[in-house]
XYZ file of C-alpha atoms in Angstrom:
259
model
C -49.174 -3.957 -0.536
C -51.318 -2.011 -3.027
C -48.251 -1.426 -5.426
C -47.313 -5.328 -5.295
C -50.977 -6.115 -6.312
C -50.897 -3.536 -9.158
C -47.623 -5.042 -10.410
C -48.987 -8.608 -10.198
C -52.024 -7.600 -12.199
C -49.785 -6.854 -15.320
C -48.435 -10.373 -15.175
C -51.185 -12.556 -14.164
C -52.465 -13.171 -17.662
C -49.135 -14.408 -18.917
C -48.779 -16.928 -15.924
C -52.362 -17.732 -16.051
C -52.004 -18.908 -19.547
C -48.911 -21.111 -18.665
C -50.779 -22.778 -15.933
C -53.849 -23.319 -18.121
C -51.483 -25.117 -20.702
C -49.936 -27.310 -18.052
C -53.117 -28.306 -16.562
C -54.912 -28.834 -19.823
C -52.156 -31.103 -21.082
C -51.797 -32.820 -17.849
C -55.641 -33.560 -17.861
C -55.665 -34.870 -21.315
C -52.654 -37.014 -20.715
C -54.664 -38.664 -17.978
C -57.939 -39.085 -19.636
C -56.745 -40.029 -23.125
C -55.204 -43.140 -22.008
C -55.623 -44.774 -25.424
C -53.343 -42.029 -26.979
C -50.598 -42.393 -24.215
C -47.886 -42.353 -26.608
C -48.867 -39.021 -28.070
C -49.755 -37.351 -24.984
C -46.692 -38.406 -23.153
C -44.614 -36.654 -25.974
C -46.599 -33.531 -25.854
C -46.454 -33.381 -21.965
C -42.535 -33.644 -22.195
C -42.371 -30.772 -24.495
C -44.723 -28.944 -22.542
C -43.070 -29.187 -19.092
C -39.824 -28.090 -20.993
C -41.214 -25.199 -23.054
C -43.659 -23.582 -20.479
C -41.063 -23.255 -17.668
C -38.301 -22.018 -20.146
C -40.906 -19.377 -21.366
C -41.594 -18.303 -17.748
C -37.997 -18.044 -17.107
C -37.410 -15.837 -20.220
C -40.391 -13.834 -19.364
C -39.046 -13.008 -15.899
C -35.426 -12.175 -17.179
C -37.104 -9.920 -20.017
C -39.234 -7.972 -17.596
C -36.382 -7.379 -15.143
C -34.096 -6.296 -18.221
C -36.623 -3.960 -19.364
C -37.183 -2.482 -16.031
C -33.435 -1.900 -15.017
C -31.694 -1.638 -18.432
C -34.282 0.086 -20.690
C -35.634 2.281 -18.270
C -35.395 5.351 -20.405
C -37.149 3.905 -23.279
C -40.623 5.737 -23.616
C -42.630 2.684 -23.929
C -40.839 0.786 -20.826
C -41.257 3.912 -18.716
C -44.883 4.254 -19.719
C -45.526 0.745 -18.354
C -43.612 1.247 -15.146
C -44.029 5.075 -14.878
C -45.128 5.124 -11.054
C -42.615 2.677 -9.815
C -39.726 4.068 -11.875
C -40.325 7.655 -10.721
C -41.427 6.767 -6.932
C -39.099 7.569 -4.157
C -39.373 4.221 -2.575
C -36.192 2.645 -1.510
C -34.396 0.321 -3.750
C -35.453 -2.557 -1.475
C -39.097 -1.713 -1.935
C -38.895 -1.383 -5.730
C -36.966 -4.883 -5.792
C -39.870 -6.276 -3.848
C -42.620 -4.737 -6.015
C -40.983 -5.630 -9.264
C -39.729 -9.202 -8.426
C -42.123 -10.770 -6.000
C -45.047 -11.054 -8.560
C -42.626 -12.422 -11.309
C -41.063 -14.990 -8.656
C -44.380 -16.199 -7.501
C -45.630 -16.808 -10.932
C -42.249 -18.652 -11.963
C -42.529 -20.748 -9.028
C -46.175 -21.367 -9.419
C -45.852 -22.801 -12.917
C -42.813 -24.600 -11.844
C -44.321 -26.458 -9.023
C -47.134 -27.728 -10.995
C -44.930 -29.203 -13.521
C -42.733 -30.723 -10.796
C -45.502 -32.044 -8.577
C -46.955 -33.578 -11.724
C -43.827 -35.590 -12.401
C -43.521 -36.794 -8.850
C -46.176 -39.731 -9.649
C -43.296 -41.561 -11.548
C -40.937 -41.219 -8.403
C -40.236 -44.312 -6.678
C -42.250 -44.829 -3.523
C -40.630 -45.558 -0.214
C -40.089 -43.929 3.331
C -38.027 -41.087 1.617
C -40.819 -40.202 -0.754
C -42.472 -37.449 1.423
C -39.030 -36.062 2.366
C -37.967 -35.995 -1.424
C -41.105 -34.085 -2.370
C -40.734 -31.546 0.489
C -36.918 -31.046 -0.567
C -38.008 -30.704 -4.279
C -40.800 -28.021 -3.595
C -38.222 -26.025 -1.376
C -35.572 -26.384 -3.982
C -37.827 -25.105 -6.458
C -39.005 -21.890 -4.541
C -35.220 -21.130 -3.801
C -34.647 -21.414 -7.636
C -37.242 -18.695 -8.055
C -35.551 -16.345 -5.581
C -32.158 -16.992 -7.297
C -33.532 -16.469 -10.778
C -34.908 -12.867 -9.973
C -31.735 -12.008 -7.906
C -29.344 -13.161 -10.733
C -31.495 -10.970 -13.123
C -31.472 -8.112 -10.965
C -27.731 -8.021 -10.179
C -27.142 -8.515 -14.139
C -29.541 -5.850 -14.888
C -27.772 -3.304 -12.524
C -24.451 -4.130 -14.030
C -25.761 -3.913 -17.608
C -27.473 -0.698 -16.953
C -24.021 0.891 -16.429
C -23.176 0.740 -20.151
C -24.908 2.835 -22.954
C -24.515 0.537 -25.997
C -27.811 -1.764 -26.228
C -26.044 -4.785 -27.661
C -23.268 -4.662 -24.983
C -26.082 -4.395 -22.344
C -27.693 -7.412 -23.783
C -24.462 -9.336 -24.067
C -23.579 -8.826 -20.583
C -27.185 -9.766 -19.199
C -27.643 -12.739 -21.440
C -23.918 -13.762 -21.409
C -23.971 -13.242 -17.571
C -26.846 -15.582 -17.197
C -25.104 -18.366 -19.109
C -21.706 -17.855 -17.125
C -23.408 -17.965 -13.775
C -25.560 -20.971 -14.509
C -22.485 -22.750 -16.099
C -20.277 -22.046 -13.092
C -23.119 -23.199 -10.692
C -23.208 -26.468 -12.733
C -19.296 -26.768 -12.767
C -19.205 -26.100 -8.818
C -21.891 -28.577 -8.182
C -20.036 -31.279 -10.245
C -16.878 -30.468 -8.664
C -17.911 -30.540 -5.131
C -20.450 -33.194 -5.218
C -18.173 -35.733 -7.471
C -21.060 -36.202 -10.069
C -18.712 -37.158 -12.816
C -20.293 -40.874 -13.193
C -23.589 -39.956 -12.302
C -26.385 -40.027 -14.893
C -28.399 -36.795 -15.513
C -31.300 -35.320 -17.503
C -32.373 -31.891 -18.427
C -35.978 -31.270 -18.952
C -39.026 -33.501 -18.932
C -39.560 -37.251 -18.927
C -42.307 -39.667 -18.938
C -40.414 -41.868 -16.445
C -38.245 -41.499 -13.485
C -35.226 -39.954 -14.496
C -33.890 -38.632 -11.098
C -34.439 -36.259 -8.516
C -34.144 -32.513 -9.317
C -31.482 -30.085 -8.385
C -31.369 -26.416 -9.555
C -28.780 -24.314 -10.908
C -30.290 -21.037 -11.085
C -33.514 -21.618 -12.624
C -32.236 -24.479 -14.621
C -33.561 -27.923 -13.325
C -31.232 -31.169 -13.672
C -32.479 -34.428 -12.689
C -29.787 -36.554 -11.095
C -30.055 -40.197 -10.952
C -28.393 -40.685 -7.571
C -29.973 -41.736 -4.325
C -31.500 -38.751 -2.282
C -29.485 -37.548 0.662
C -29.621 -34.421 2.701
C -25.834 -34.858 3.574
C -23.858 -31.635 3.425
C -21.341 -32.862 1.016
C -24.260 -34.183 -1.412
C -25.414 -32.532 -4.487
C -28.879 -31.920 -3.208
C -27.593 -29.754 -0.375
C -24.970 -28.127 -2.151
C -27.211 -26.841 -4.997
C -29.614 -25.133 -2.598
C -26.557 -23.494 -1.026
C -25.330 -22.159 -4.272
C -28.649 -20.916 -5.195
C -29.075 -19.202 -1.802
C -25.982 -17.087 -2.423
C -27.653 -15.088 -5.022
C -30.566 -13.635 -2.926
C -27.767 -12.606 -0.674
C -25.869 -10.927 -3.656
C -29.084 -9.235 -4.852
C -29.763 -7.653 -1.105
C -26.136 -6.514 -1.072
C -26.391 -4.869 -4.482
C -29.552 -3.218 -3.482
C -27.733 -2.046 -0.244
C -24.770 -0.586 -2.030
C -26.881 1.346 -4.704
C -27.624 4.965 -3.919
C -31.195 5.654 -2.713
C -33.662 7.545 -4.921
C -33.628 10.538 -2.555
C -29.964 10.938 -2.865
C -30.215 10.907 -6.686
C -32.817 13.564 -6.726
C -30.661 15.758 -4.251
C -27.801 15.666 -6.692
C -30.133 16.573 -9.673
C -30.495 13.212 -11.301
C -33.823 11.661 -11.995
């Protein structure tokens, strides 16, 4: 566990600042009731920009670790982990677990703060539990997608080609998940919103790290959007594990003279 805590210390500053911003804006929004029109606007931008920044940070960290691992600055930052003979699965856990927890923590705060605008009723507690679980799974999906794309991009030498594969791959995967969700759940006539709102805009589903509020009744039907979105996100941690299993172990690389 020591290596995981060591990795977590590298990122605790960034995620702590993100949480402080969210907590601060949320607190001022509640206290400064006379400036509600202004604080509401600031809150909406905060819950859009801060989670976006955390998702970008997670993606950038994994890109640097997997794709830019031969860069001197990157190697200096991850020397022990890069040169260790830990299994790929162990390295995956060490690198991604702190990032996923940071992303999930900031996302859960902005999510739970918005539940005050959700309709009350018998389904309220069930809906909140679902939303929390969906957010946690979206964090696992984010690091898994980033890891799979990082392994794919690292096979190429040209930097901009690597960047295109990585960033273009993210856009393609999220786009395909959205298309699949709309196709299988028949959401053509359903209202939706991406980002924050000061009023109830619908319950959230996640396509990768992207949250989409759907203005449709909450249901746990297997053919409904809420369950299908979780299934689509669960696929990526499985792909990530398969990619790790199929990769040659560090000991095999050393045996063949490759560091």
